[in-house]
mmCIF file of C-alpha atoms and ligand atoms in Angstrom:
data_model
loop_
_atom_site.group_PDB
_atom_site.id
_atom_site.type_symbol
_atom_site.label_atom_id
_atom_site.label_comp_id
_atom_site.label_asym_id
_atom_site.label_seq_id
_atom_site.Cartn_x
_atom_site.Cartn_y
_atom_site.Cartn_z
ATOM 1 C CA MET O 63 0.011 0.016 0.023
ATOM 2 C CA ARG O 64 1.639 3.210 -1.137
ATOM 3 C CA ILE O 65 1.070 6.173 1.205
ATOM 4 C CA PHE O 66 1.852 9.845 0.782
ATOM 5 C CA SER O 67 1.121 12.808 3.099
ATOM 6 C CA GLY O 68 2.519 16.246 3.809
ATOM 7 C CA ILE O 69 2.566 19.058 6.352
ATOM 8 C CA GLN O 70 3.407 22.742 5.985
ATOM 9 C CA PRO O 71 6.261 23.975 8.222
ATOM 10 C CA SER O 72 4.461 27.237 9.033
ATOM 11 C CA GLY O 73 4.164 28.339 12.684
ATOM 12 C CA SER O 74 4.359 25.365 15.127
ATOM 13 C CA MET O 75 2.726 21.960 14.947
ATOM 14 C CA HIS O 76 -0.513 21.802 16.949
ATOM 15 C CA ILE O 77 -2.532 18.911 18.276
ATOM 16 C CA GLY O 78 -4.975 19.282 15.328
ATOM 17 C CA ASN O 79 -2.115 18.334 13.029
ATOM 18 C CA TYR O 80 -1.051 15.584 15.401
ATOM 19 C CA LEU O 81 -4.421 13.929 15.969
ATOM 20 C CA GLY O 82 -5.827 14.595 12.501
ATOM 21 C CA ALA O 83 -2.769 13.513 10.512
ATOM 22 C CA VAL O 84 0.623 12.784 12.034
ATOM 23 C CA ARG O 85 -0.536 10.078 14.472
ATOM 24 C CA GLN O 86 -2.015 8.249 11.530
ATOM 25 C CA TRP O 87 1.232 8.612 9.664
ATOM 26 C CA VAL O 88 3.067 6.958 12.475
ATOM 27 C CA ASP O 89 0.622 4.048 12.690
ATOM 28 C CA ALA O 90 0.664 3.538 8.952
ATOM 29 C CA GLN O 91 4.405 3.818 8.373
ATOM 30 C CA ASN O 92 6.056 1.168 6.199
ATOM 31 C CA PRO O 93 8.649 1.102 3.457
ATOM 32 C CA GLU O 94 6.002 2.284 0.967
ATOM 33 C CA ALA O 95 5.094 5.369 2.974
ATOM 34 C CA PHE O 96 6.395 8.847 1.975
ATOM 35 C CA TYR O 97 5.986 11.795 4.314
ATOM 36 C CA CYS O 98 6.919 15.271 3.276
ATOM 37 C CA ILE O 99 7.536 18.639 4.900
ATOM 38 C CA VAL O 100 6.043 20.882 2.257
ATOM 39 C CA ASP O 101 8.205 24.004 2.462
ATOM 40 C CA LEU O 102 7.208 25.131 -1.019
ATOM 41 C CA HIS O 103 3.585 25.287 0.144
ATOM 42 C CA ALA O 104 4.585 27.470 3.069
ATOM 43 C CA LEU O 105 5.587 30.254 0.579
ATOM 44 C CA THR O 106 1.975 30.847 -0.290
ATOM 45 C CA LEU O 107 1.623 33.037 2.763
ATOM 46 C CA GLN O 108 3.952 35.711 4.218
ATOM 47 C CA ILE O 109 6.825 33.936 6.007
ATOM 48 C CA ASP O 110 10.218 35.159 6.985
ATOM 49 C CA PRO O 111 12.997 33.195 5.199
ATOM 50 C CA ALA O 112 14.970 32.619 8.390
ATOM 51 C CA ASP O 113 11.856 31.385 10.165
ATOM 52 C CA LEU O 114 10.981 29.021 7.315
ATOM 53 C CA ARG O 115 14.475 27.535 7.502
ATOM 54 C CA GLU O 116 14.296 26.946 11.256
ATOM 55 C CA GLN O 117 10.673 25.730 11.275
ATOM 56 C CA THR O 118 11.506 23.171 8.569
ATOM 57 C CA LEU O 119 14.021 21.674 10.969
ATOM 58 C CA ASP O 120 11.597 22.027 13.909
ATOM 59 C CA PHE O 121 8.965 20.049 11.967
ATOM 60 C CA LEU O 122 11.481 17.411 10.954
ATOM 61 C CA ALA O 123 12.530 16.900 14.570
ATOM 62 C CA THR O 124 8.898 16.912 15.708
ATOM 63 C CA LEU O 125 7.867 14.245 13.231
ATOM 64 C CA LEU O 126 10.794 12.033 14.324
ATOM 65 C CA ALA O 127 9.908 12.678 17.987
ATOM 66 C CA ALA O 128 6.275 11.785 17.285
ATOM 67 C CA GLY O 129 7.466 8.362 16.115
ATOM 68 C CA LEU O 130 8.322 8.422 12.402
ATOM 69 C CA ASP O 131 11.284 6.171 11.755
ATOM 70 C CA PRO O 132 13.398 7.040 8.706
ATOM 71 C CA GLU O 133 14.617 3.422 8.648
ATOM 72 C CA VAL O 134 10.997 2.359 8.030
ATOM 73 C CA CYS O 135 9.461 5.110 5.961
ATOM 74 C CA THR O 136 10.826 7.949 3.749
ATOM 75 C CA LEU O 137 10.736 11.397 5.389
ATOM 76 C CA PHE O 138 11.880 14.342 3.263
ATOM 77 C CA ILE O 139 11.678 18.080 2.519
ATOM 78 C CA GLN O 140 9.669 18.988 -0.561
ATOM 79 C CA SER O 141 12.080 21.641 -2.048
ATOM 80 C CA GLN O 142 14.911 19.116 -2.000
ATOM 81 C CA VAL O 143 13.150 17.008 -4.674
ATOM 82 C CA PRO O 144 12.819 19.207 -7.729
ATOM 83 C CA TYR O 145 10.312 16.988 -9.390
ATOM 84 C CA HIS O 146 7.490 18.438 -7.207
ATOM 85 C CA ALA O 147 7.884 21.882 -8.805
ATOM 86 C CA GLN O 148 8.284 20.382 -12.259
ATOM 87 C CA MET O 149 5.257 18.142 -11.960
ATOM 88 C CA ASN O 150 3.379 21.131 -10.593
ATOM 89 C CA TRP O 151 3.753 22.901 -13.940
ATOM 90 C CA LEU O 152 2.525 19.912 -15.929
ATOM 91 C CA LEU O 153 -0.540 19.673 -13.757
ATOM 92 C CA GLU O 154 -1.221 23.413 -13.864
ATOM 93 C CA CYS O 155 -1.758 22.740 -17.585
ATOM 94 C CA VAL O 156 -4.360 20.096 -16.692
ATOM 95 C CA ALA O 157 -6.241 21.838 -13.896
ATOM 96 C CA SER O 158 -8.667 24.638 -14.659
ATOM 97 C CA TYR O 159 -8.870 28.159 -13.202
ATOM 98 C CA GLY O 160 -12.556 27.601 -12.360
ATOM 99 C CA GLU O 161 -12.003 24.560 -10.234
ATOM 100 C CA LEU O 162 -9.157 26.178 -8.328
ATOM 101 C CA SER O 163 -11.073 29.335 -7.595
ATOM 102 C CA ARG O 164 -13.851 27.304 -6.114
ATOM 103 C CA MET O 165 -11.652 25.738 -3.426
ATOM 104 C CA THR O 166 -13.004 26.711 0.038
ATOM 105 C CA GLN O 167 -9.544 27.148 1.629
ATOM 106 C CA PHE O 168 -8.575 29.492 -1.205
ATOM 107 C CA LYS O 169 -11.747 31.622 -0.798
ATOM 108 C CA ASP O 170 -11.211 31.689 2.895
ATOM 109 C CA LYS O 171 -7.550 32.721 2.891
ATOM 110 C CA ALA O 172 -7.757 35.038 -0.119
ATOM 111 C CA GLY O 173 -10.742 36.783 1.446
ATOM 112 C CA ARG O 174 -8.582 37.701 4.442
ATOM 113 C CA GLN O 175 -5.852 39.605 2.574
ATOM 114 C CA GLU O 176 -5.265 42.126 -0.156
ATOM 115 C CA GLY O 177 -2.998 41.146 -3.082
ATOM 116 C CA TYR O 178 -2.773 37.494 -2.259
ATOM 117 C CA ARG O 179 -0.263 35.423 -4.123
ATOM 118 C CA VAL O 180 -0.998 33.352 -7.237
ATOM 119 C CA GLY O 181 0.484 30.398 -5.330
ATOM 120 C CA LEU O 182 -2.436 30.590 -2.980
ATOM 121 C CA LEU O 183 -4.743 29.832 -5.893
ATOM 122 C CA THR O 184 -2.574 27.126 -7.527
ATOM 123 C CA TYR O 185 -1.546 25.479 -4.241
ATOM 124 C CA PRO O 186 -3.859 22.459 -4.617
ATOM 125 C CA VAL O 187 -2.125 21.657 -7.938
ATOM 126 C CA LEU O 188 1.215 21.427 -6.144
ATOM 127 C CA MET O 189 -0.494 19.149 -3.613
ATOM 128 C CA ALA O 190 -1.748 16.988 -6.426
ATOM 129 C CA ALA O 191 1.780 16.861 -7.832
ATOM 130 C CA ASP O 192 3.072 15.742 -4.423
ATOM 131 C CA ILE O 193 0.691 12.904 -4.216
ATOM 132 C CA LEU O 194 0.735 11.724 -7.809
ATOM 133 C CA LEU O 195 4.523 11.650 -8.058
ATOM 134 C CA TYR O 196 4.504 8.738 -5.596
ATOM 135 C CA SER O 197 1.573 6.819 -7.042
ATOM 136 C CA ALA O 198 -0.018 7.000 -3.657
ATOM 137 C CA ASP O 199 -3.081 4.781 -3.025
ATOM 138 C CA GLN O 200 -3.813 6.417 0.348
ATOM 139 C CA VAL O 201 -3.386 9.886 1.721
ATOM 140 C CA PRO O 202 -3.919 10.254 5.473
ATOM 141 C CA VAL O 203 -5.174 13.784 6.151
ATOM 142 C CA GLY O 204 -7.557 15.733 8.391
ATOM 143 C CA ASP O 205 -10.989 16.740 7.194
ATOM 144 C CA ASP O 206 -9.919 20.140 5.904
ATOM 145 C CA GLN O 207 -7.851 18.539 3.059
ATOM 146 C CA ARG O 208 -10.743 16.512 1.738
ATOM 147 C CA GLN O 209 -11.685 18.927 -1.058
ATOM 148 C CA HIS O 210 -8.024 19.229 -2.241
ATOM 149 C CA LEU O 211 -7.866 15.474 -2.367
ATOM 150 C CA GLU O 212 -11.059 15.285 -4.402
ATOM 151 C CA LEU O 213 -9.371 17.764 -6.859
ATOM 152 C CA THR O 214 -6.282 15.571 -6.973
ATOM 153 C CA ARG O 215 -8.429 12.645 -8.019
ATOM 154 C CA GLU O 216 -10.087 14.760 -10.740
ATOM 155 C CA ILE O 217 -6.735 15.913 -12.092
ATOM 156 C CA ALA O 218 -5.356 12.351 -12.112
ATOM 157 C CA GLU O 219 -8.403 11.054 -13.933
ATOM 158 C CA ARG O 220 -8.386 13.860 -16.438
ATOM 159 C CA PHE O 221 -4.650 13.392 -17.161
ATOM 160 C CA ASN O 222 -5.045 9.619 -17.598
ATOM 161 C CA HIS O 223 -7.994 10.138 -19.933
ATOM 162 C CA ARG O 224 -6.128 12.718 -22.052
ATOM 163 C CA TYR O 225 -2.615 11.378 -22.116
ATOM 164 C CA GLY O 226 -2.813 7.687 -21.119
ATOM 165 C CA GLU O 227 -2.655 5.826 -17.752
ATOM 166 C CA VAL O 228 0.173 7.383 -15.767
ATOM 167 C CA PHE O 229 -1.282 8.215 -12.405
ATOM 168 C CA THR O 230 -2.751 6.179 -9.558
ATOM 169 C CA VAL O 231 -6.028 7.737 -8.363
ATOM 170 C CA PRO O 232 -5.594 8.143 -4.630
ATOM 171 C CA ALA O 233 -8.040 7.889 -1.724
ATOM 172 C CA GLY O 234 -8.112 10.086 1.341
ATOM 173 C CA VAL O 235 -8.017 8.441 4.787
ATOM 174 C CA GLN O 236 -9.430 10.208 7.839
ATOM 175 C CA PRO O 237 -8.848 9.259 11.449
ATOM 176 C CA ARG O 238 -11.701 7.668 13.439
ATOM 177 C CA ALA O 239 -11.834 10.607 15.847
ATOM 178 C CA SER O 240 -10.351 14.114 15.604
ATOM 179 C CA ALA O 241 -10.457 14.516 11.859
ATOM 180 C CA ARG O 242 -11.358 18.119 12.682
ATOM 181 C CA VAL O 243 -9.976 19.425 15.984
ATOM 182 C CA MET O 244 -11.652 22.746 16.818
ATOM 183 C CA ASP O 245 -10.202 25.965 18.246
ATOM 184 C CA LEU O 246 -10.576 25.915 22.039
ATOM 185 C CA GLN O 247 -11.820 29.477 22.147
ATOM 186 C CA GLU O 248 -13.968 29.373 19.020
ATOM 187 C CA PRO O 249 -15.113 25.774 18.811
ATOM 188 C CA THR O 250 -17.070 26.255 15.615
ATOM 189 C CA ARG O 251 -13.843 27.015 13.825
ATOM 190 C CA LYS O 252 -11.047 24.472 13.219
ATOM 191 C CA MET O 253 -7.758 24.772 15.081
ATOM 192 C CA SER O 254 -5.502 26.374 12.491
ATOM 193 C CA LYS O 255 -1.833 27.506 12.155
ATOM 194 C CA SER O 256 -2.807 30.362 9.952
ATOM 195 C CA LEU O 257 -5.421 31.703 12.321
ATOM 196 C CA ALA O 258 -3.402 31.585 15.572
ATOM 197 C CA SER O 259 -5.629 32.527 18.527
ATOM 198 C CA PRO O 260 -3.425 32.603 21.613
ATOM 199 C CA LEU O 261 -5.548 30.348 23.854
ATOM 200 C CA GLY O 262 -7.299 28.445 21.068
ATOM 201 C CA LEU O 263 -4.384 26.196 19.962
ATOM 202 C CA ILE O 264 -2.431 23.620 21.899
ATOM 203 C CA TYR O 265 1.042 23.298 20.348
ATOM 204 C CA LEU O 266 3.026 20.109 20.579
ATOM 205 C CA ASN O 267 5.789 21.994 22.370
ATOM 206 C CA ASP O 268 3.530 23.825 24.883
ATOM 207 C CA ASP O 269 4.732 23.313 28.446
ATOM 208 C CA PRO O 270 2.402 21.665 31.030
ATOM 209 C CA SER O 271 1.266 24.906 32.541
ATOM 210 C CA GLU O 272 0.260 26.323 29.112
ATOM 211 C CA ILE O 273 -1.594 23.139 28.208
ATOM 212 C CA ASP O 274 -3.424 23.207 31.588
ATOM 213 C CA LYS O 275 -4.358 26.888 31.202
ATOM 214 C CA LYS O 276 -5.641 26.466 27.683
ATOM 215 C CA ILE O 277 -7.786 23.470 28.538
ATOM 216 C CA LYS O 278 -9.176 25.001 31.715
ATOM 217 C CA LYS O 279 -10.067 28.190 29.778
ATOM 218 C CA ALA O 280 -11.594 26.300 26.841
ATOM 219 C CA VAL O 281 -14.972 27.631 25.889
ATOM 220 C CA THR O 282 -17.884 25.282 26.696
ATOM 221 C CA ASP O 283 -21.537 26.117 27.486
ATOM 222 C CA THR O 284 -23.643 26.762 30.542
ATOM 223 C CA ASP O 285 -26.138 23.870 30.738
ATOM 224 C CA ASN O 286 -23.646 21.711 32.723
ATOM 225 C CA GLU O 287 -24.582 18.415 31.142
ATOM 226 C CA VAL O 288 -21.686 16.266 29.938
ATOM 227 C CA ARG O 289 -22.881 14.847 26.625
ATOM 228 C CA PHE O 290 -21.274 14.331 23.182
ATOM 229 C CA ASP O 291 -23.285 16.500 20.784
ATOM 230 C CA PRO O 292 -21.073 18.478 18.392
ATOM 231 C CA ALA O 293 -23.967 20.439 16.868
ATOM 232 C CA VAL O 294 -25.422 21.677 20.164
ATOM 233 C CA LYS O 295 -22.345 21.563 22.357
ATOM 234 C CA PRO O 296 -19.373 22.151 20.099
ATOM 235 C CA GLY O 297 -16.861 23.209 22.779
ATOM 236 C CA LEU O 298 -17.519 20.357 25.165
ATOM 237 C CA SER O 299 -17.705 17.818 22.294
ATOM 238 C CA ASN O 300 -14.333 18.969 21.034
ATOM 239 C CA LEU O 301 -12.804 18.256 24.470
ATOM 240 C CA LEU O 302 -14.446 14.863 24.598
ATOM 241 C CA GLU O 303 -13.219 13.988 21.106
ATOM 242 C CA MET O 304 -9.727 15.077 22.065
ATOM 243 C CA PHE O 305 -9.913 12.962 25.188
ATOM 244 C CA ALA O 306 -11.102 9.961 23.191
ATOM 245 C CA SER O 307 -8.333 10.328 20.601
ATOM 246 C CA PHE O 308 -5.627 10.262 23.256
ATOM 247 C CA SER O 309 -7.249 7.472 25.354
ATOM 248 C CA GLY O 310 -8.406 5.276 22.481
ATOM 249 C CA GLU O 311 -12.059 5.367 23.598
ATOM 250 C CA THR O 312 -15.127 6.857 21.961
ATOM 251 C CA PRO O 313 -16.253 10.380 22.922
ATOM 252 C CA ALA O 314 -19.603 9.017 24.223
ATOM 253 C CA THR O 315 -17.862 6.555 26.540
ATOM 254 C CA VAL O 316 -15.719 9.297 27.998
ATOM 255 C CA ALA O 317 -18.781 11.506 28.522
ATOM 256 C CA GLN O 318 -20.525 8.849 30.562
ATOM 257 C CA ARG O 319 -17.791 8.996 33.214
ATOM 258 C CA TYR O 320 -18.187 12.691 33.961
ATOM 259 C CA GLU O 321 -20.769 14.837 35.640
ATOM 260 C CA ARG O 322 -18.827 18.046 35.842
ATOM 261 C CA TYR O 323 -16.996 19.983 33.129
ATOM 262 C CA GLY O 324 -14.193 20.886 35.588
ATOM 263 C CA ASP O 325 -13.401 17.213 36.297
ATOM 264 C CA LEU O 326 -13.364 16.406 32.609
ATOM 265 C CA LYS O 327 -11.029 19.297 31.898
ATOM 266 C CA ALA O 328 -8.644 18.429 34.729
ATOM 267 C CA ASP O 329 -8.344 14.805 33.573
ATOM 268 C CA LEU O 330 -8.028 15.841 29.922
ATOM 269 C CA SER O 331 -5.238 18.212 30.802
ATOM 270 C CA ALA O 332 -3.346 15.476 32.669
ATOM 271 C CA LEU O 333 -3.832 13.061 29.736
ATOM 272 C CA VAL O 334 -2.606 15.543 27.135
ATOM 273 C CA ILE O 335 0.466 16.474 29.235
ATOM 274 C CA GLU O 336 1.270 12.809 29.825
ATOM 275 C CA SER O 337 0.909 12.036 26.069
ATOM 276 C CA LEU O 338 3.019 15.018 24.875
ATOM 277 C CA THR O 339 5.841 14.934 27.452
ATOM 278 C CA PRO O 340 7.782 12.084 25.968
ATOM 279 C CA ILE O 341 7.458 13.594 22.475
ATOM 280 C CA GLN O 342 8.771 16.900 23.817
ATOM 281 C CA GLN O 343 11.774 15.254 25.457
ATOM 282 C CA ARG O 344 12.727 13.395 22.273
ATOM 283 C CA TYR O 345 12.209 16.602 20.304
ATOM 284 C CA ARG O 346 14.720 18.511 22.405
ATOM 285 C CA GLU O 347 17.426 15.885 21.874
ATOM 286 C CA LEU O 348 16.804 15.574 18.168
ATOM 287 C CA ARG O 349 16.568 19.301 17.457
ATOM 288 C CA ALA O 350 19.954 19.871 19.150
ATOM 289 C CA ASP O 351 21.808 17.909 16.421
ATOM 290 C CA VAL O 352 21.217 19.984 13.287
ATOM 291 C CA GLY O 353 23.911 18.114 11.348
ATOM 292 C CA ALA O 354 22.138 14.825 11.907
ATOM 293 C CA LEU O 355 18.771 16.329 10.861
ATOM 294 C CA ARG O 356 20.245 17.746 7.662
ATOM 295 C CA GLU O 357 21.865 14.390 6.805
ATOM 296 C CA LEU O 358 18.643 12.553 7.420
ATOM 297 C CA ALA O 359 16.745 14.988 5.181
ATOM 298 C CA ALA O 360 19.304 14.498 2.428
ATOM 299 C CA ARG O 361 18.945 10.660 2.575
ATOM 300 C CA GLY O 362 15.159 11.021 2.534
ATOM 301 C CA ALA O 363 15.281 13.314 -0.498
ATOM 302 C CA GLU O 364 17.402 10.769 -2.370
ATOM 303 C CA LYS O 365 14.943 7.956 -1.631
ATOM 304 C CA ALA O 366 12.052 10.118 -2.650
ATOM 305 C CA ALA O 367 13.708 11.207 -5.918
ATOM 306 C CA ASP O 368 14.239 7.593 -6.886
ATOM 307 C CA VAL O 369 10.510 7.125 -6.979
ATOM 308 C CA ALA O 370 9.408 10.593 -8.140
ATOM 309 C CA GLY O 371 11.984 10.891 -10.982
ATOM 310 C CA PRO O 372 10.737 8.047 -13.145
ATOM 311 C CA LEU O 373 7.049 8.960 -12.605
ATOM 312 C CA TYR O 374 7.826 12.581 -13.648
ATOM 313 C CA GLN O 375 9.557 11.335 -16.771
ATOM 314 C CA ARG O 376 6.561 9.196 -17.683
ATOM 315 C CA ALA O 377 4.105 12.108 -17.226
ATOM 316 C CA ALA O 378 6.339 14.514 -19.212
ATOM 317 C CA ALA O 379 6.736 12.043 -22.051
ATOM 318 C CA ALA O 380 2.982 11.345 -22.139
ATOM 319 C CA MET O 381 2.411 15.089 -22.598
ATOM 320 C CA GLY O 382 4.909 15.262 -25.517
ATOM 321 C CA LEU O 383 7.925 16.721 -23.777
HETATM 322 P P1 TYM J 552 -1.476 21.460 6.954
HETATM 323 O O1 TYM J 552 0.011 21.710 7.078
HETATM 324 O O2 TYM J 552 -2.341 22.630 7.102
HETATM 325 O O3 TYM J 552 -1.890 20.344 7.962
HETATM 326 C C1 TYM J 552 -1.207 19.111 8.071
HETATM 327 C C2 TYM J 552 -2.238 18.036 8.399
HETATM 328 O O4 TYM J 552 -2.947 18.307 9.595
HETATM 329 C C3 TYM J 552 -4.342 18.269 9.332
HETATM 330 N N1 TYM J 552 -5.027 19.246 10.186
HETATM 331 C C4 TYM J 552 -6.011 18.957 11.034
HETATM 332 N N2 TYM J 552 -6.602 17.809 11.355
HETATM 333 C C5 TYM J 552 -7.564 17.854 12.290
HETATM 334 N N3 TYM J 552 -7.995 19.034 12.936
HETATM 335 C C6 TYM J 552 -7.402 20.201 12.624
HETATM 336 N N4 TYM J 552 -7.748 21.295 13.249
HETATM 337 C C7 TYM J 552 -6.374 20.237 11.660
HETATM 338 N N5 TYM J 552 -5.589 21.166 11.084
HETATM 339 C C8 TYM J 552 -4.756 20.555 10.210
HETATM 340 C C9 TYM J 552 -4.464 18.563 7.884
HETATM 341 O O5 TYM J 552 -5.712 17.988 7.392
HETATM 342 C C10 TYM J 552 -3.309 17.858 7.298
HETATM 343 O O6 TYM J 552 -3.553 16.491 7.053
HETATM 344 N N6 TYM J 552 -2.061 21.165 1.983
HETATM 345 C C11 TYM J 552 -1.660 20.460 3.152
HETATM 346 C C12 TYM J 552 -0.250 19.874 3.129
HETATM 347 C C13 TYM J 552 0.042 19.040 1.893
HETATM 348 C C14 TYM J 552 -0.427 17.750 1.685
HETATM 349 C C15 TYM J 552 0.133 17.354 0.455
HETATM 350 C C16 TYM J 552 -1.187 16.826 2.444
HETATM 351 C C17 TYM J 552 0.740 19.417 0.852
HETATM 352 N N7 TYM J 552 0.834 18.364 -0.075
HETATM 353 C C18 TYM J 552 -0.095 16.095 -0.084
HETATM 354 C C19 TYM J 552 -1.380 15.567 1.924
HETATM 355 C C20 TYM J 552 -0.867 15.194 0.713
HETATM 356 C C21 TYM J 552 -1.749 21.384 4.386
HETATM 357 O O7 TYM J 552 -1.665 22.544 4.233
HETATM 358 O O8 TYM J 552 -1.791 20.718 5.562
#
């Protein structure tokens, strides 16, 4: 089973990324799994070059600390494999302006800024290039990437129809719980790196007192009944879902054990701290050795290029290049 997925090294990794995607990556890792830090994608929004460089290494160390093993899977940095940018161009000549301008994430992000970059519009094509270069069957992602994945399937099918069978049409895979972790302060909005609200996000590198504070201050409701009901009780249900993801239960089972919001929050906070502490410790060790991280990325890029290169050549040849 060929697997591909990616994460943007913008800001810091939060538990939405972890529960929605990265934890699935770890569970599914095998020699046919390719995981990518998509630094080219991070250029679609304003980012300081020095920050991008550092955050790319932060993300690499975090993914290793979370349990990815480069001896088992391939872990690499997108810009170090030039076929992504090359394939992007081929696919920009397959995708249509209309379908890109209909993407919800584009409308959302473009609506928030003047003079947005063209890359913000064409970004899902680069994402399709990422996935199709590795002939991925499965793409483990959170719920917010579902539309982009649907577009990838469209592009793959259109290409195959026009130019002959080159691409595998991939399927998205969502986690059982926490496919959409919500902001703790605005629980009807997803937790998001690009909409940082100071108390709304729990970062993987938050210290115990920050985690505790954020969970205790999480917005709930006033009817004081512990029940899993995302439509009516979005804040509380988000906490229950988070709890269930970390403990391996269902949100409804967790709900049955509690009568008071305060008790649920206190136990959730302890559970999150206990789950993240070992990751944070490994992270600090790994992040200290920049030479080792760079070497590991170079090896990952070589392994990735061995797969992406021939696929790119086939696609280019099919188009007449
Ligand atoms: P990115 O960097 O925004 O997010 C990385 C992964 O985290 C998931 N995620 C969430 N899951 C649950 N709840 C949330 N609040 C939450 N926020 C983020 C995302 O769904 C994603 O799986 N375009 C992609 C990166 C990308 C990619 C790819 C993914 C580029 N090429 C190819 C898969 C395959 C993105 O911006 O993810």
